[in-house]
GROMACS .gro file of C-alpha atoms in nm:
model
  330
    1MET     CA    1   0.663  -1.503  -4.440
    2ARG     CA    2   0.371  -1.305  -4.341
    3ASN     CA    3   0.436  -1.127  -4.001
    4ARG     CA    4   0.155  -1.313  -3.741
    5ALA     CA    5  -0.055  -1.088  -3.489
    6ARG     CA    6  -0.197  -1.183  -3.198
    7LEU     CA    7  -0.524  -0.992  -3.075
    8ILE     CA    8  -0.539  -1.019  -2.696
    9TYR     CA    9  -0.876  -0.905  -2.588
   10ASN     CA   10  -1.070  -0.885  -2.265
   11PRO     CA   11  -1.472  -0.952  -2.343
   12THR     CA   12  -1.569  -0.755  -2.085
   13SER     CA   13  -1.479  -0.429  -2.134
   14GLY     CA   14  -1.629  -0.142  -2.285
   15ALA     CA   15  -1.999  -0.274  -2.201
   16GLU     CA   16  -1.899  -0.570  -2.479
   17THR     CA   17  -1.871  -0.307  -2.752
   18LEU     CA   18  -1.513  -0.467  -2.760
   19LYS     CA   19  -1.627  -0.802  -2.870
   20LYS     CA   20  -1.863  -0.721  -3.130
   21SER     CA   21  -1.602  -0.559  -3.286
   22VAL     CA   22  -1.338  -0.834  -3.311
   23PRO     CA   23  -1.400  -0.994  -3.671
   24ASP     CA   24  -1.411  -0.574  -3.794
   25ILE     CA   25  -1.030  -0.575  -3.549
   26LEU     CA   26  -0.915  -0.872  -3.699
   27ASN     CA   27  -0.965  -0.777  -4.025
   28VAL     CA   28  -0.783  -0.421  -4.005
   29LEU     CA   29  -0.508  -0.626  -3.885
   30GLU     CA   30  -0.520  -0.830  -4.155
   31GLN     CA   31  -0.515  -0.513  -4.387
   32ALA     CA   32  -0.232  -0.404  -4.213
   33GLY     CA   33  -0.042  -0.715  -4.321
   34TYR     CA   34  -0.033  -0.946  -4.038
   35GLU     CA   35  -0.185  -1.266  -4.004
   36THR     CA   36  -0.363  -1.226  -3.708
   37SER     CA   37  -0.553  -1.436  -3.422
   38ALA     CA   38  -0.785  -1.373  -3.144
   39PHE     CA   39  -0.750  -1.487  -2.754
   40GLN     CA   40  -1.016  -1.405  -2.526
   41THR     CA   41  -0.906  -1.385  -2.146
   42THR     CA   42  -1.057  -1.549  -1.896
   43PRO     CA   43  -1.148  -1.548  -1.502
   44GLU     CA   44  -0.825  -1.705  -1.441
   45PRO     CA   45  -0.555  -1.460  -1.264
   46LEU     CA   46  -0.333  -1.341  -1.487
   47SER     CA   47  -0.459  -1.408  -1.842
   48ALA     CA   48  -0.331  -1.190  -2.070
   49GLN     CA   49  -0.053  -1.139  -1.916
   50ASN     CA   50   0.037  -1.539  -1.977
   51GLU     CA   51  -0.156  -1.554  -2.269
   52ALA     CA   52   0.086  -1.220  -2.372
   53ASN     CA   53   0.405  -1.409  -2.251
   54ARG     CA   54   0.305  -1.781  -2.434
   55ALA     CA   55   0.228  -1.533  -2.769
   56ALA     CA   56   0.608  -1.345  -2.740
   57ARG     CA   57   0.827  -1.686  -2.674
   58ASP     CA   58   0.628  -1.839  -2.992
   59GLY     CA   59   0.743  -1.607  -3.202
   60PHE     CA   60   0.463  -1.344  -3.280
   61ASP     CA   61   0.573  -1.031  -3.471
   62LEU     CA   62   0.290  -0.800  -3.314
   63ILE     CA   63   0.064  -0.824  -2.979
   64ILE     CA   64  -0.257  -0.589  -2.953
   65ALA     CA   65  -0.365  -0.559  -2.582
   66ALA     CA   66  -0.744  -0.485  -2.619
   67GLY     CA   67  -0.955  -0.368  -2.299
   68GLY     CA   68  -0.909  -0.148  -2.028
   69ASP     CA   69  -0.560  -0.058  -1.788
   70GLY     CA   70  -0.564  -0.340  -1.628
   71THR     CA   71  -0.566  -0.622  -1.930
   72ILE     CA   72  -0.311  -0.342  -2.114
   73ASN     CA   73  -0.053  -0.381  -1.782
   74GLU     CA   74  -0.103  -0.757  -1.820
   75VAL     CA   75   0.023  -0.802  -2.144
   76VAL     CA   76   0.324  -0.556  -2.079
   77ASN     CA   77   0.378  -0.782  -1.791
   78GLY     CA   78   0.365  -1.050  -1.970
   79ILE     CA   79   0.659  -0.995  -2.294
   80ALA     CA   80   0.885  -0.681  -2.073
   81GLY     CA   81   1.101  -0.952  -1.902
   82LEU     CA   82   1.190  -1.147  -2.251
   83LYS     CA   83   1.450  -1.018  -2.428
   84LYS     CA   84   1.274  -1.042  -2.778
   85ARG     CA   85   0.973  -0.845  -2.771
   86PRO     CA   86   0.759  -0.794  -2.984
   87LYS     CA   87   0.548  -0.469  -3.085
   88MET     CA   88   0.257  -0.404  -2.892
   89ALA     CA   89  -0.085  -0.181  -3.006
   90ILE     CA   90  -0.383  -0.098  -2.781
   91ILE     CA   91  -0.746  -0.107  -2.845
   92PRO     CA   92  -0.841   0.070  -2.507
   93ALA     CA   93  -1.177  -0.032  -2.385
   94GLY     CA   94  -1.177   0.084  -1.990
   95THR     CA   95  -1.280   0.382  -1.814
   96THR     CA   96  -0.968   0.590  -1.771
   97ASN     CA   97  -0.753   0.481  -2.049
   98ASP     CA   98  -0.478   0.752  -1.981
   99TYR     CA   99  -0.197   0.536  -2.181
  100ALA     CA  100  -0.412   0.552  -2.506
  101ARG     CA  101  -0.492   0.869  -2.432
  102ALA     CA  102  -0.159   0.995  -2.444
  103LEU     CA  103  -0.071   0.806  -2.740
  104LYS     CA  104  -0.395   0.973  -2.931
  105ILE     CA  105  -0.575   0.668  -2.977
  106PRO     CA  106  -0.923   0.704  -3.014
  107ARG     CA  107  -1.102   0.585  -2.676
  108ASP     CA  108  -1.485   0.534  -2.785
  109ASP     CA  109  -1.429   0.311  -3.133
  110PRO     CA  110  -1.226  -0.010  -3.099
  111VAL     CA  111  -1.195  -0.015  -3.498
  112ALA     CA  112  -1.076   0.309  -3.537
  113ALA     CA  113  -0.835   0.244  -3.264
  114ALA     CA  114  -0.709  -0.091  -3.418
  115LYS     CA  115  -0.680   0.139  -3.744
  116ILE     CA  116  -0.365   0.341  -3.582
  117VAL     CA  117  -0.170  -0.002  -3.672
  118LEU     CA  118  -0.232   0.080  -4.104
  119LYS     CA  119  -0.059   0.416  -4.021
  120HIS     CA  120   0.252   0.147  -3.950
  121LYS     CA  121   0.408   0.393  -3.678
  122ALA     CA  122   0.533   0.331  -3.369
  123ILE     CA  123   0.733   0.479  -3.061
  124LYS     CA  124   0.994   0.296  -2.838
  125MET     CA  125   0.814   0.341  -2.491
  126ASP     CA  126   0.999   0.341  -2.180
  127ILE     CA  127   0.805   0.142  -1.872
  128GLY     CA  128   0.879   0.101  -1.537
  129ARG     CA  129   1.034  -0.192  -1.279
  130ALA     CA  130   1.082  -0.300  -0.964
  131ASN     CA  131   1.164  -0.662  -0.878
  132ASN     CA  132   0.949  -0.893  -1.167
  133ASN     CA  133   0.665  -0.611  -1.170
  134TYR     CA  134   0.635  -0.313  -1.434
  135PHE     CA  135   0.378  -0.092  -1.490
  136MET     CA  136   0.337   0.131  -1.824
  137ASN     CA  137   0.204   0.464  -1.697
  138ILE     CA  138   0.142   0.544  -1.305
  139ALA     CA  139   0.328   0.422  -1.028
  140ALA     CA  140   0.128   0.529  -0.711
  141GLY     CA  141   0.152   0.491  -0.309
  142GLY     CA  142   0.042   0.709  -0.043
  143MET     CA  143  -0.250   0.736   0.181
  144LEU     CA  144  -0.466   0.917  -0.026
  145THR     CA  145  -0.373   0.675  -0.332
  146GLU     CA  146  -0.513   0.289  -0.067
  147LEU     CA  147  -0.809   0.522   0.000
  148THR     CA  148  -0.871   0.462  -0.359
  149TYR     CA  149  -0.896   0.066  -0.271
  150HIS     CA  150  -1.218   0.111  -0.073
  151VAL     CA  151  -1.399   0.318  -0.325
  152PRO     CA  152  -1.658   0.177  -0.571
  153SER     CA  153  -1.521   0.120  -0.943
  154GLU     CA  154  -1.867   0.283  -1.012
  155ILE     CA  155  -1.689   0.673  -0.854
  156LYS     CA  156  -1.391   0.587  -1.065
  157SER     CA  157  -1.550   0.595  -1.366
  158ILE     CA  158  -1.746   0.886  -1.320
  159PHE     CA  159  -1.451   1.102  -1.195
  160GLY     CA  160  -1.157   1.028  -1.331
  161TYR     CA  161  -0.877   0.920  -1.071
  162LEU     CA  162  -0.743   1.149  -0.970
  163ALA     CA  163  -1.083   1.373  -0.889
  164TYR     CA  164  -1.153   1.007  -0.739
  165LEU     CA  165  -0.868   1.039  -0.501
  166VAL     CA  166  -1.029   1.376  -0.391
  167LYS     CA  167  -1.357   1.204  -0.367
  168ALA     CA  168  -1.209   0.923  -0.145
  169ALA     CA  169  -1.079   1.218   0.125
  170GLU     CA  170  -1.415   1.292   0.130
  171MET     CA  171  -1.631   0.952   0.211
  172ILE     CA  172  -1.360   0.798   0.400
  173PRO     CA  173  -1.232   0.892   0.798
  174GLY     CA  174  -0.853   0.827   0.854
  175ASN     CA  175  -0.727   1.021   0.507
  176HIS     CA  176  -0.387   1.210   0.642
  177THR     CA  177  -0.012   1.244   0.503
  178VAL     CA  178   0.263   0.951   0.574
  179PRO     CA  179   0.637   1.011   0.658
  180VAL     CA  180   0.841   0.897   0.351
  181ARG     CA  181   1.198   0.946   0.197
  182LEU     CA  182   1.204   0.924  -0.137
  183GLU     CA  183   1.548   0.969  -0.276
  184TYR     CA  184   1.515   1.080  -0.649
  185ASP     CA  185   1.862   1.123  -0.928
  186ASN     CA  186   1.886   1.530  -0.789
  187GLY     CA  187   1.743   1.446  -0.433
  188VAL     CA  188   1.551   1.318  -0.183
  189TYR     CA  189   1.289   1.466   0.012
  190GLU     CA  190   1.207   1.322   0.361
  191GLY     CA  191   0.890   1.446   0.524
  192GLU     CA  192   0.489   1.413   0.498
  193MET     CA  193   0.299   1.331   0.182
  194SER     CA  194  -0.023   1.197   0.112
  195MET     CA  195   0.087   1.002  -0.227
  196PHE     CA  196   0.400   1.049  -0.461
  197LEU     CA  197   0.272   0.978  -0.847
  198LEU     CA  198   0.557   0.858  -1.087
  199GLY     CA  199   0.444   0.889  -1.480
  200LEU     CA  200   0.530   0.767  -1.800
  201THR     CA  201   0.365   0.967  -2.019
  202ASN     CA  202   0.189   1.312  -1.928
  203SER     CA  203  -0.205   1.219  -1.897
  204VAL     CA  204  -0.283   1.063  -1.535
  205GLY     CA  205  -0.618   1.026  -1.474
  206GLY     CA  206  -0.759   1.193  -1.772
  207PHE     CA  207  -0.530   1.497  -1.706
  208GLU     CA  208  -0.309   1.560  -1.963
  209GLN     CA  209  -0.138   1.882  -1.807
  210ALA     CA  210  -0.040   1.646  -1.502
  211ALA     CA  211   0.301   1.569  -1.631
  212PRO     CA  212   0.286   1.880  -1.934
  213ASP     CA  213   0.659   1.845  -2.000
  214VAL     CA  214   0.764   1.466  -2.059
  215SER     CA  215   0.934   1.381  -2.381
  216LEU     CA  216   0.801   1.011  -2.430
  217GLY     CA  217   1.113   0.757  -2.444
  218ASP     CA  218   1.415   0.980  -2.342
  219GLY     CA  219   1.411   0.733  -1.991
  220ARG     CA  220   1.266   0.998  -1.762
  221PHE     CA  221   0.996   0.937  -1.502
  222SER     CA  222   0.764   1.253  -1.376
  223LEU     CA  223   0.765   1.245  -0.992
  224ILE     CA  224   0.545   1.425  -0.867
  225VAL     CA  225   0.484   1.446  -0.467
  226VAL     CA  226   0.181   1.623  -0.298
  227LYS     CA  227   0.214   1.715   0.065
  228THR     CA  228  -0.110   1.795   0.153
  229ALA     CA  229  -0.376   1.579   0.237
  230ASN     CA  230  -0.602   1.870   0.332
  231VAL     CA  231  -0.964   1.759   0.099
  232GLY     CA  232  -0.977   2.175   0.036
  233GLU     CA  233  -0.614   2.247  -0.121
  234LEU     CA  234  -0.656   1.898  -0.294
  235ILE     CA  235  -0.952   1.992  -0.473
  236HIS     CA  236  -0.731   2.345  -0.534
  237LEU     CA  237  -0.409   2.151  -0.700
  238ILE     CA  238  -0.664   1.950  -0.912
  239SER     CA  239  -0.781   2.301  -1.039
  240LEU     CA  240  -0.432   2.385  -1.128
  241ALA     CA  241  -0.379   2.028  -1.238
  242LEU     CA  242  -0.629   2.152  -1.547
  243ASN     CA  243  -0.377   2.355  -1.749
  244GLY     CA  244   0.013   2.223  -1.546
  245ARG     CA  245   0.017   2.522  -1.295
  246HIS     CA  246  -0.001   2.288  -1.048
  247VAL     CA  247   0.355   2.194  -1.072
  248ASN     CA  248   0.514   2.513  -0.917
  249ASP     CA  249   0.340   2.489  -0.651
  250PRO     CA  250   0.451   2.417  -0.277
  251ARG     CA  251   0.233   2.211  -0.209
  252ILE     CA  252   0.371   1.981  -0.468
  253LEU     CA  253   0.741   1.846  -0.543
  254TYR     CA  254   0.763   1.788  -0.884
  255THR     CA  255   1.049   1.659  -1.090
  256LYS     CA  256   1.213   1.409  -1.353
  257THR     CA  257   1.429   1.102  -1.200
  258ARG     CA  258   1.563   0.758  -1.401
  259LYS     CA  259   1.462   0.610  -1.020
  260LEU     CA  260   1.342   0.678  -0.769
  261VAL     CA  261   1.416   0.470  -0.375
  262VAL     CA  262   1.091   0.479  -0.196
  263LYS     CA  263   1.128   0.458   0.180
  264PRO     CA  264   0.826   0.425   0.480
  265LYS     CA  265   0.896   0.647   0.748
  266SER     CA  266   0.704   0.477   0.997
  267ASP     CA  267   0.564   0.153   1.096
  268GLU     CA  268   0.279   0.167   0.899
  269PRO     CA  269   0.319  -0.063   0.558
  270MET     CA  270   0.277   0.136   0.237
  271LYS     CA  271   0.087  -0.011  -0.012
  272ILE     CA  272   0.243   0.060  -0.409
  273ASN     CA  273   0.010  -0.011  -0.707
  274PHE     CA  274   0.130  -0.005  -1.102
  275ASP     CA  275  -0.111   0.099  -1.334
  276GLY     CA  276  -0.430   0.111  -1.026
  277GLU     CA  277  -0.339  -0.237  -0.933
  278TYR     CA  278  -0.137  -0.274  -0.612
  279ALA     CA  279   0.227  -0.406  -0.700
  280GLY     CA  280   0.355  -0.459  -0.324
  281ASP     CA  281   0.440  -0.243  -0.018
  282ALA     CA  282   0.749   0.009  -0.010
  283PRO     CA  283   1.014   0.044   0.046
  284MET     CA  284   1.024  -0.014  -0.309
  285THR     CA  285   1.253   0.127  -0.593
  286LEU     CA  286   1.191   0.218  -0.923
  287VAL     CA  287   1.347   0.242  -1.228
  288ASN     CA  288   1.314   0.356  -1.562
  289LEU     CA  289   1.357   0.067  -1.892
  290GLN     CA  290   1.386   0.347  -2.151
  291GLN     CA  291   1.279   0.240  -2.496
  292HIS     CA  292   1.177  -0.106  -2.394
  293ILE     CA  293   0.825  -0.139  -2.594
  294GLU     CA  294   0.772  -0.042  -2.896
  295ILE     CA  295   0.433   0.041  -2.919
  296PHE     CA  296   0.213   0.182  -3.204
  297ALA     CA  297   0.049   0.549  -3.174
  298ASN     CA  298  -0.076   0.792  -3.385
  299VAL     CA  299   0.282   0.964  -3.425
  300ASP     CA  300   0.132   1.287  -3.632
  301ALA     CA  301  -0.104   1.358  -3.397
  302ILE     CA  302   0.102   1.381  -3.048
  303PRO     CA  303   0.269   1.707  -3.006
  304LYS     CA  304   0.634   1.724  -3.127
  305LYS     CA  305   0.718   1.855  -2.818
  306SER     CA  306   0.644   1.582  -2.640
  307LEU     CA  307   0.874   1.327  -2.858
  308THR     CA  308   1.194   1.252  -2.894
  309ALA     CA  309   1.404   1.341  -3.225
  310GLY     CA  310   1.474   1.020  -3.215
  311ALA     CA  311   1.159   0.879  -3.206
  312ILE     CA  312   1.006   1.088  -3.441
  313ALA     CA  313   1.306   0.931  -3.734
  314ASP     CA  314   1.225   0.597  -3.610
  315ALA     CA  315   0.841   0.637  -3.673
  316HIS     CA  316   0.949   0.736  -4.024
  317ALA     CA  317   1.188   0.500  -4.037
  318GLN     CA  318   0.955   0.231  -3.921
  319TYR     CA  319   0.720   0.347  -4.167
  320MET     CA  320   0.885   0.303  -4.475
  321ASP     CA  321   1.050  -0.030  -4.330
  322GLU     CA  322   0.680  -0.160  -4.248
  323MET     CA  323   0.598  -0.011  -4.658
  324ASN     CA  324   0.839  -0.173  -4.772
  325ASN     CA  325   0.789  -0.528  -4.607
  326ILE     CA  326   0.426  -0.549  -4.734
  327LEU     CA  327   0.545  -0.429  -5.132
  328ASP     CA  328   0.768  -0.764  -5.081
  329GLN     CA  329   0.493  -0.913  -4.957
  330LYS     CA  330   0.304  -0.923  -5.256
   0.00000   0.00000   0.00000
């Protein structure tokens, strides 16, 4: 039997370029050896998540998430809790597309993104979990991240997420640090912060050096704690983040951890977001699920320093297996 793939796409993403590209995307996936069908998401809550869960339970071998980071996050949440999980592929069509940037997947051409599957190489990627919610790239909390809930989406698309945080601080009164206790593998941070970021890839808000020493699939988050809320200092930190020099700045705590416990130290509630969406209030414990989901990536374009030796070997082995499967089908 041929392997089956399910394309889950958001028709409103990418100025409808994605919707127009669906026939060509389906053709590419058929060329890759998959019997492919498509599902167009609806305005109903968790439309992509529910369909991903249904397709996974129905035995589909591959689910392709096509849309913005929100659509991709929903697909991850649809399959992450299952014992048997299909492979994933990503076709980005949002504004920031951090995850696609990290995996070197084309971000401005849906058909070119689909063709990554033709390379038959995938990476076993870590994801994060808290309670029954999952995130594939970034969890964040703190006063500065909460300000962004009130900033128009147009500003986010213009400035990119990190610069958009600073723009939020400029535009909205009330930006300040909050007291927090953060417990991580090698210590505890107890003090003031404007935000924390807990990342799974090197790319945060369009900044590819936000976590410059990431090794994909190694089971560790990159924890970034910003201790200041001063707009001038935040702008300076953004400039340092362009080349990764922020990690040694005293206004930043940067470390690796497999687990993070977030405890507010005031009566003020602290909202936590996963991949840009509200995911609940602290206190919260976030854990790394190592190599939990296998995702097609442009492996040959990812710097070798960002891949574990096992990931490179696995990708090559998968390529050989896929080639043998295609030959068998013929």
